[in-house]
Coordinates of C-alpha atoms in Angstrom, one line a residue:
X1 CA -12.2 23.2 -2.5
X2 CA -8.7 23.2 -3.8
X3 CA -6.4 20.4 -2.8
X4 CA -2.9 20.0 -2.7
X5 CA -1.2 16.4 -2.6
X6 CA 2.4 17.2 -1.3
X7 CA 5.5 14.7 -1.5
X8 CA 8.6 16.1 0.0
X9 CA 10.4 12.9 -0.5
X10 CA 12.5 12.9 -3.7
X11 CA 12.0 10.0 -5.9
X12 CA 12.0 8.4 -9.2
X13 CA 14.9 10.8 -9.8
X14 CA 15.9 9.5 -13.2
X15 CA 12.4 9.1 -14.6
X16 CA 10.7 11.4 -16.8
X17 CA 7.5 13.2 -16.2
X18 CA 5.2 10.7 -17.9
X19 CA 7.3 7.9 -16.2
X20 CA 7.1 9.5 -13.0
X21 CA 3.2 9.7 -13.1
X22 CA 2.9 5.9 -14.2
X23 CA 5.0 4.8 -11.3
X24 CA 2.9 7.1 -8.9
X25 CA -0.4 6.0 -10.2
X26 CA -1.5 3.8 -7.3
X27 CA -1.5 6.8 -5.2
X28 CA -2.9 9.5 -7.5
X29 CA -5.6 7.4 -9.2
X30 CA -8.2 8.7 -6.6
X31 CA -8.0 12.3 -8.1
X32 CA -9.9 11.4 -11.2
X33 CA -13.0 10.9 -8.9
X34 CA -12.6 14.3 -7.5
X35 CA -11.5 16.8 -10.4
X36 CA -15.0 17.4 -11.5
X37 CA -15.8 18.9 -8.0
X38 CA -12.4 20.0 -6.8
X39 CA -9.2 21.7 -8.0
X40 CA -6.2 19.1 -7.5
X41 CA -2.5 20.0 -7.7
X42 CA 0.2 17.1 -7.1
X43 CA 3.4 18.3 -6.1
X44 CA 6.2 15.8 -6.4
X45 CA 10.0 16.0 -5.5
X46 CA 11.8 14.4 -8.8
X47 CA 14.8 14.9 -10.6
X48 CA 14.0 17.6 -12.8
X49 CA 11.7 21.0 -12.9
X50 CA 8.4 21.0 -14.8
X51 CA 4.4 21.5 -14.7
X52 CA 1.9 19.5 -16.5
X53 CA -1.8 19.4 -16.6
X54 CA -3.5 16.2 -17.6
X55 CA -7.6 15.4 -17.7
X56 CA -7.8 18.6 -15.5
X57 CA -5.4 17.5 -13.0
X58 CA -2.2 19.3 -12.6
X59 CA 1.2 18.1 -11.7
X60 CA 4.2 20.0 -10.4
X61 CA 7.6 18.5 -10.4
X62 CA 10.1 19.9 -8.2
X63 CA 14.0 19.1 -8.6
X64 CA 15.4 17.4 -5.3
X65 CA 19.0 17.6 -4.9
X66 CA 19.0 15.8 -1.8
X67 CA 16.5 14.3 0.9
X68 CA 17.8 16.2 3.7
X69 CA 15.0 16.0 6.6
X70 CA 16.0 19.6 8.0
X71 CA 16.6 21.7 4.5
X72 CA 13.4 23.5 5.1
X73 CA 11.8 24.5 1.4
X74 CA 11.0 28.1 1.9
X75 CA 10.7 29.0 -1.9
X76 CA 8.2 26.1 -2.0
X77 CA 6.2 27.3 0.8
X78 CA 5.8 30.6 -1.0
X79 CA 4.7 29.0 -4.1
X80 CA 2.0 27.0 -2.3
X81 CA 0.9 30.0 -0.6
X82 CA 0.1 31.6 -4.1
X83 CA -2.1 28.7 -4.8
X84 CA -4.3 29.2 -2.2
X85 CA -5.2 25.8 -1.0
X86 CA -7.9 24.8 1.2
X87 CA -6.3 21.6 1.8
X88 CA -2.8 20.3 2.0
X89 CA -2.2 16.2 2.2
X90 CA 1.5 15.6 3.2
X91 CA 2.9 12.3 2.7
X92 CA 4.6 10.7 5.6
X93 CA 4.5 11.5 9.3
X94 CA 8.5 11.9 9.1
X95 CA 7.8 15.2 7.2
X96 CA 5.5 16.6 9.8
X97 CA 7.9 19.2 10.9
X98 CA 7.8 20.5 7.0
X99 CA 4.0 20.4 7.0
X100 CA 4.1 22.7 10.2
X101 CA 6.4 24.8 8.7
X102 CA 4.4 25.1 5.5
X103 CA 1.1 25.8 7.2
X104 CA 2.8 28.9 8.9
X105 CA 2.7 30.2 5.4
X106 CA -0.8 29.7 4.6
X107 CA -3.9 31.7 5.5
X108 CA -5.8 31.0 8.3
X109 CA -8.1 28.0 8.2
X110 CA -6.3 26.0 5.5
X111 CA -6.4 22.3 6.9
X112 CA -3.2 20.1 6.7
X113 CA -3.5 16.3 7.0
X114 CA -0.6 13.6 6.9
X115 CA -1.0 10.4 5.1
X116 CA 0.9 7.4 7.0
X117 CA 3.2 5.4 4.7
X118 CA 4.0 2.7 7.0
X119 CA 6.1 4.9 9.2
X120 CA 6.5 3.5 13.0
X121 CA 6.8 5.4 16.2
X122 CA 10.4 7.0 16.0
X123 CA 12.9 5.1 18.3
X124 CA 14.4 8.5 18.8
X125 CA 13.2 10.3 22.1
X126 CA 13.9 13.7 20.2
X127 CA 12.1 12.7 17.0
X128 CA 9.1 11.3 19.2
X129 CA 8.9 14.4 21.3
X130 CA 8.9 16.5 17.9
X131 CA 5.8 14.9 16.6
X132 CA 4.2 15.1 19.8
X133 CA 5.2 19.0 20.0
X134 CA 3.9 19.8 16.4
X135 CA 0.7 17.1 16.3
X136 CA -1.6 20.3 17.7
X137 CA -1.0 21.9 14.3
X138 CA -2.2 18.9 12.1
X139 CA -5.8 18.3 11.4
X140 CA -5.7 14.6 10.9
X141 CA -3.6 11.7 9.7
X142 CA -4.8 9.1 7.1
X143 CA -3.8 5.3 8.0
X144 CA -5.1 2.2 6.1
X145 CA -6.3 1.1 9.4
X146 CA -6.7 3.0 12.5
X147 CA -5.4 0.4 14.7
X148 CA -1.9 1.3 13.2
X149 CA -2.2 4.4 14.9
X150 CA -2.6 2.8 18.2
X151 CA 1.3 3.1 19.3
X152 CA 1.4 6.9 18.3
X153 CA -1.7 7.8 20.3
X154 CA -0.9 5.4 23.3
X155 CA 2.6 7.1 23.7
X156 CA 1.0 10.4 23.3
X157 CA 2.2 11.4 19.9
X158 CA -1.2 12.0 18.5
X159 CA -3.4 14.0 20.8
X160 CA -6.5 11.7 20.2
X161 CA -7.6 9.0 17.9
X162 CA -10.2 11.2 16.6
X163 CA -7.7 12.7 14.4
X164 CA -7.0 9.3 12.9
X165 CA -9.0 8.3 9.7
X166 CA -9.1 5.0 7.9
X167 CA -8.4 5.0 4.3
X168 CA -6.6 2.7 1.9
X169 CA -3.1 4.0 1.3
X170 CA -3.3 3.3 -2.5
X171 CA -5.2 1.1 -5.3
X172 CA -4.9 -0.7 -8.7
X173 CA -5.9 -0.4 -12.2
X174 CA -5.7 -4.1 -12.6
X175 CA -9.0 -5.7 -14.1
X176 CA -10.6 -8.9 -13.4
X177 CA -10.4 -11.3 -16.4
X178 CA -11.2 -14.8 -17.3
X179 CA -9.2 -17.1 -15.2
X180 CA -9.0 -20.0 -18.2
X181 CA -7.9 -17.5 -20.6
X182 CA -5.3 -15.9 -18.1
X183 CA -4.0 -19.7 -17.5
X184 CA -3.7 -20.6 -21.3
X185 CA -1.5 -17.1 -22.0
X186 CA 0.8 -18.3 -19.0
X187 CA 0.7 -21.9 -20.1
X188 CA -0.2 -23.0 -16.7
X189 CA -2.6 -25.5 -15.2
X190 CA -4.2 -27.0 -11.9
X191 CA -6.8 -27.6 -9.6
X192 CA -5.5 -24.9 -6.9
X193 CA -3.0 -22.2 -7.7
X194 CA -1.7 -20.0 -5.2
X195 CA 0.6 -17.1 -5.9
X196 CA 2.9 -15.3 -3.3
X197 CA 4.4 -11.7 -4.3
X198 CA 6.7 -10.2 -1.7
X199 CA 10.0 -10.1 -0.3
X200 CA 11.6 -13.2 1.0
X201 CA 12.4 -11.5 4.4
X202 CA 11.8 -12.2 8.1
X203 CA 8.8 -10.0 8.2
X204 CA 7.2 -11.6 5.1
X205 CA 7.9 -15.0 6.7
X206 CA 7.8 -17.1 3.8
X207 CA 9.1 -20.3 5.9
X208 CA 5.8 -20.1 7.8
X209 CA 4.1 -20.6 4.5
X210 CA 6.3 -23.2 3.0
X211 CA 5.7 -25.3 6.1
X212 CA 2.2 -25.3 6.1
X213 CA 2.3 -25.9 2.0
X214 CA 4.7 -28.9 3.1
X215 CA 2.1 -30.4 5.3
X216 CA -0.4 -29.8 2.9
X217 CA 1.4 -31.8 0.3
X218 CA 2.2 -34.4 2.7
X219 CA -1.6 -34.8 2.9
X220 CA -1.7 -35.8 -0.8
X221 CA -3.1 -32.8 -2.0
X222 CA -2.5 -31.2 -5.4
X223 CA -1.6 -27.5 -6.0
X224 CA 0.9 -25.1 -7.3
X225 CA 2.5 -22.2 -5.6
X226 CA 4.4 -19.8 -7.6
X227 CA 6.4 -17.4 -5.8
X228 CA 7.5 -13.9 -7.0
X229 CA 10.0 -11.9 -5.4
X230 CA 12.5 -9.1 -5.8
X231 CA 14.5 -9.6 -2.7
X232 CA 16.5 -12.9 -1.6
X233 CA 17.4 -12.4 1.9
X234 CA 16.2 -16.1 2.8
X235 CA 16.4 -17.5 -0.7
X236 CA 18.9 -19.9 0.2
X237 CA 16.9 -21.4 3.2
X238 CA 13.6 -21.6 0.9
X239 CA 15.6 -23.8 -1.8
X240 CA 17.1 -25.9 0.8
X241 CA 13.6 -26.5 2.0
X242 CA 11.9 -27.1 -0.9
X243 CA 14.8 -29.8 -1.8
X244 CA 14.7 -31.4 1.6
X245 CA 10.9 -32.0 1.3
X246 CA 10.6 -32.6 -2.4
X247 CA 8.2 -29.8 -3.3
X248 CA 10.1 -29.0 -6.6
X249 CA 6.8 -29.8 -8.3
X250 CA 4.5 -28.1 -6.2
X251 CA 6.3 -24.8 -5.3
X252 CA 8.1 -23.0 -8.0
X253 CA 10.6 -20.0 -7.3
X254 CA 9.9 -17.6 -9.9
X255 CA 11.7 -14.5 -8.8
X256 CA 11.5 -11.0 -10.1
X257 CA 8.5 -10.3 -12.5
X258 CA 7.8 -6.7 -14.0
X259 CA 5.0 -5.2 -12.4
X260 CA 2.8 -4.9 -15.2
X261 CA 3.0 -8.8 -15.7
X262 CA 1.3 -9.3 -12.5
X263 CA -2.1 -8.8 -13.6
X264 CA -2.3 -11.8 -15.8
X265 CA -0.8 -14.1 -12.6
X266 CA -3.3 -12.5 -10.2
X267 CA -6.1 -13.4 -12.8
X268 CA -4.9 -17.1 -13.3
X269 CA -4.1 -17.8 -9.5
X270 CA -7.3 -18.7 -7.2
X271 CA -5.4 -17.7 -4.0
X272 CA -3.3 -14.9 -2.8
X273 CA -0.7 -16.1 -0.1
X274 CA 0.9 -13.7 2.7
X275 CA 2.5 -14.6 6.0
X276 CA 3.7 -11.1 6.9
X277 CA 4.0 -10.0 10.6
X278 CA 3.4 -6.4 9.6
X279 CA 2.3 -4.0 6.9
X280 CA 1.3 -0.7 6.7
X281 CA -0.8 -1.2 3.9
X282 CA -0.8 -4.0 1.4
X283 CA -0.2 -3.0 -2.4
X284 CA -0.1 -6.7 -3.7
X285 CA -2.9 -7.8 -1.9
X286 CA -5.1 -4.9 -3.4
X287 CA -3.9 -5.8 -6.8
X288 CA -4.6 -9.3 -6.1
X289 CA -8.2 -8.4 -5.0
X290 CA -8.8 -6.1 -7.9
X291 CA -8.3 -9.4 -10.1
X292 CA -10.6 -11.6 -7.8
X293 CA -7.7 -13.6 -6.3
X294 CA -8.8 -14.9 -2.7
X295 CA -6.6 -13.6 0.0
X296 CA -5.2 -16.1 2.4
X297 CA -3.3 -13.8 4.9
X298 CA -2.3 -13.1 8.2
X299 CA -4.8 -11.3 10.6
X300 CA -2.7 -7.9 11.2
X301 CA -4.5 -4.4 11.2
X302 CA -3.9 -3.5 7.5
X303 CA -5.1 -7.0 6.3
X304 CA -8.2 -6.8 8.3
X305 CA -9.2 -3.6 6.8
X306 CA -8.4 -4.6 3.4
X307 CA -10.3 -7.9 3.7
X308 CA -13.5 -6.4 5.7
X309 CA -12.4 -8.4 8.6
X310 CA -12.0 -11.4 6.6
X311 CA -15.3 -11.5 5.1
X312 CA -13.1 -11.2 1.6
X313 CA -10.7 -14.2 2.1
X314 CA -8.9 -15.8 5.1
X315 CA -7.1 -14.7 8.1
X316 CA -4.6 -16.5 10.2
X317 CA -2.4 -15.6 12.9
X318 CA 1.0 -14.4 12.2
X319 CA 3.7 -17.1 12.5
X320 CA 1.1 -19.8 13.0
X321 CA 1.7 -22.7 10.4
X322 CA -1.0 -25.1 12.1
X323 CA -3.7 -22.3 11.4
X324 CA -2.4 -21.6 7.8
X325 CA -2.6 -25.5 7.1
X326 CA -6.1 -25.7 8.2
X327 CA -6.9 -22.7 6.1
X328 CA -5.5 -24.3 3.2
X329 CA -7.6 -27.3 4.0
X330 CA -10.6 -25.1 4.1
X331 CA -10.0 -23.9 0.4
X332 CA -10.6 -27.5 -1.1
X333 CA -14.2 -26.9 -0.1
X334 CA -14.2 -23.3 -1.0
X335 CA -16.8 -22.2 -3.6
X336 CA -14.2 -20.3 -5.6
X337 CA -16.5 -18.4 -7.8
X338 CA -18.7 -17.3 -4.6
X339 CA -15.9 -16.1 -2.9
X340 CA -14.5 -14.4 -5.7
X341 CA -17.7 -12.2 -5.8
X342 CA -17.1 -11.3 -2.3
X343 CA -13.5 -10.4 -3.1
X344 CA -14.4 -8.1 -6.2
X345 CA -17.3 -6.5 -4.2
X346 CA -15.1 -5.8 -1.2
X347 CA -12.4 -4.0 -3.8
X348 CA -15.1 -1.9 -4.9
X349 CA -16.7 -0.7 -1.6
X350 CA -13.2 -0.1 0.0
X351 CA -10.4 -0.4 -2.0
X352 CA -10.5 0.9 -5.7
X353 CA -10.0 4.6 -6.5
X354 CA -13.6 5.4 -6.6
X355 CA -13.9 4.4 -2.9
X356 CA -10.6 6.1 -1.8
X357 CA -11.8 9.3 -3.3
X358 CA -15.1 9.2 -1.5
X359 CA -13.4 8.5 1.7
X360 CA -10.9 11.3 1.4
X361 CA -13.6 14.0 0.3
X362 CA -15.7 13.1 3.4
X363 CA -12.6 13.4 5.8
X364 CA -11.6 16.6 4.3
X365 CA -15.4 18.2 3.9
X366 CA -16.1 16.8 7.6
X367 CA -13.0 18.6 9.2
X368 CA -14.2 21.8 7.9

């Protein structure tokens, strides 16, 4: 089977080919587990034109001058036609019109799938009707959790749930390492160490987490919460809350951390904290689980899938600080070693590149 994995959106425009592939690796790593059975070509829109092959996988970089949603890629469509693919996986439902345009150039029987990347149902009536009109020409959609597709189906944009397939959007190459060695490398210690990795915005809801931890501290429990973030929308409110409640020794605002350094922190921490109200997937959570870090996250569709319905971690209602506080108390009696084992097993079964490759292969072959 000849597979083309196609990204229309231009990104990493200032990156070299090697730099681009390193950044895109969470979304391309699955190919290593398909290359012996299938031909795989990735098509990226970047800041340069080039074509390279690594480990029997081909990568084509096409210069993107702008991200116009209406400049139809005619030359690219002819180029892809010559590659004679059996399956094309297009990234982002917002490019469904490009996907159907491309399908017009391909021979009969070629399947076209679309990978959702946290897109929500368009607010624009025109865009919604466009998706609805073009849906019959798409073979299927890939979502991290089928529940995320419910608004698309319920509003009639997708003809059926049968076209929706559940597969994790991307994975992690982080590895599980010795916790004590990781802590020594970071010069940290503690009975219970929690880690937050995410924006400080209203959707991530850090204030809900802080209020639960404040109650946890008030009960006399000793812990450390290290918070890493790359946006600071609510930073002043968070700083004020920490100061007003005397949490400076327990909650540490660490700021931005280069991605490659997160692996050691995930291995050093016991628990990964998230208070998100909505997520299209959950890359940071996936990375944490690849290191055996136990999830304490909100009960939202993507996190339910990632944690296997909470069997590998703890789930609580978004915005419910009482529920989170009760889970924090439960962590005091948690057998961390046993739970860590379940987390790692879940990662291997559902989230690693091999698991993603298996699901993608099954989807593509079952739709023939």
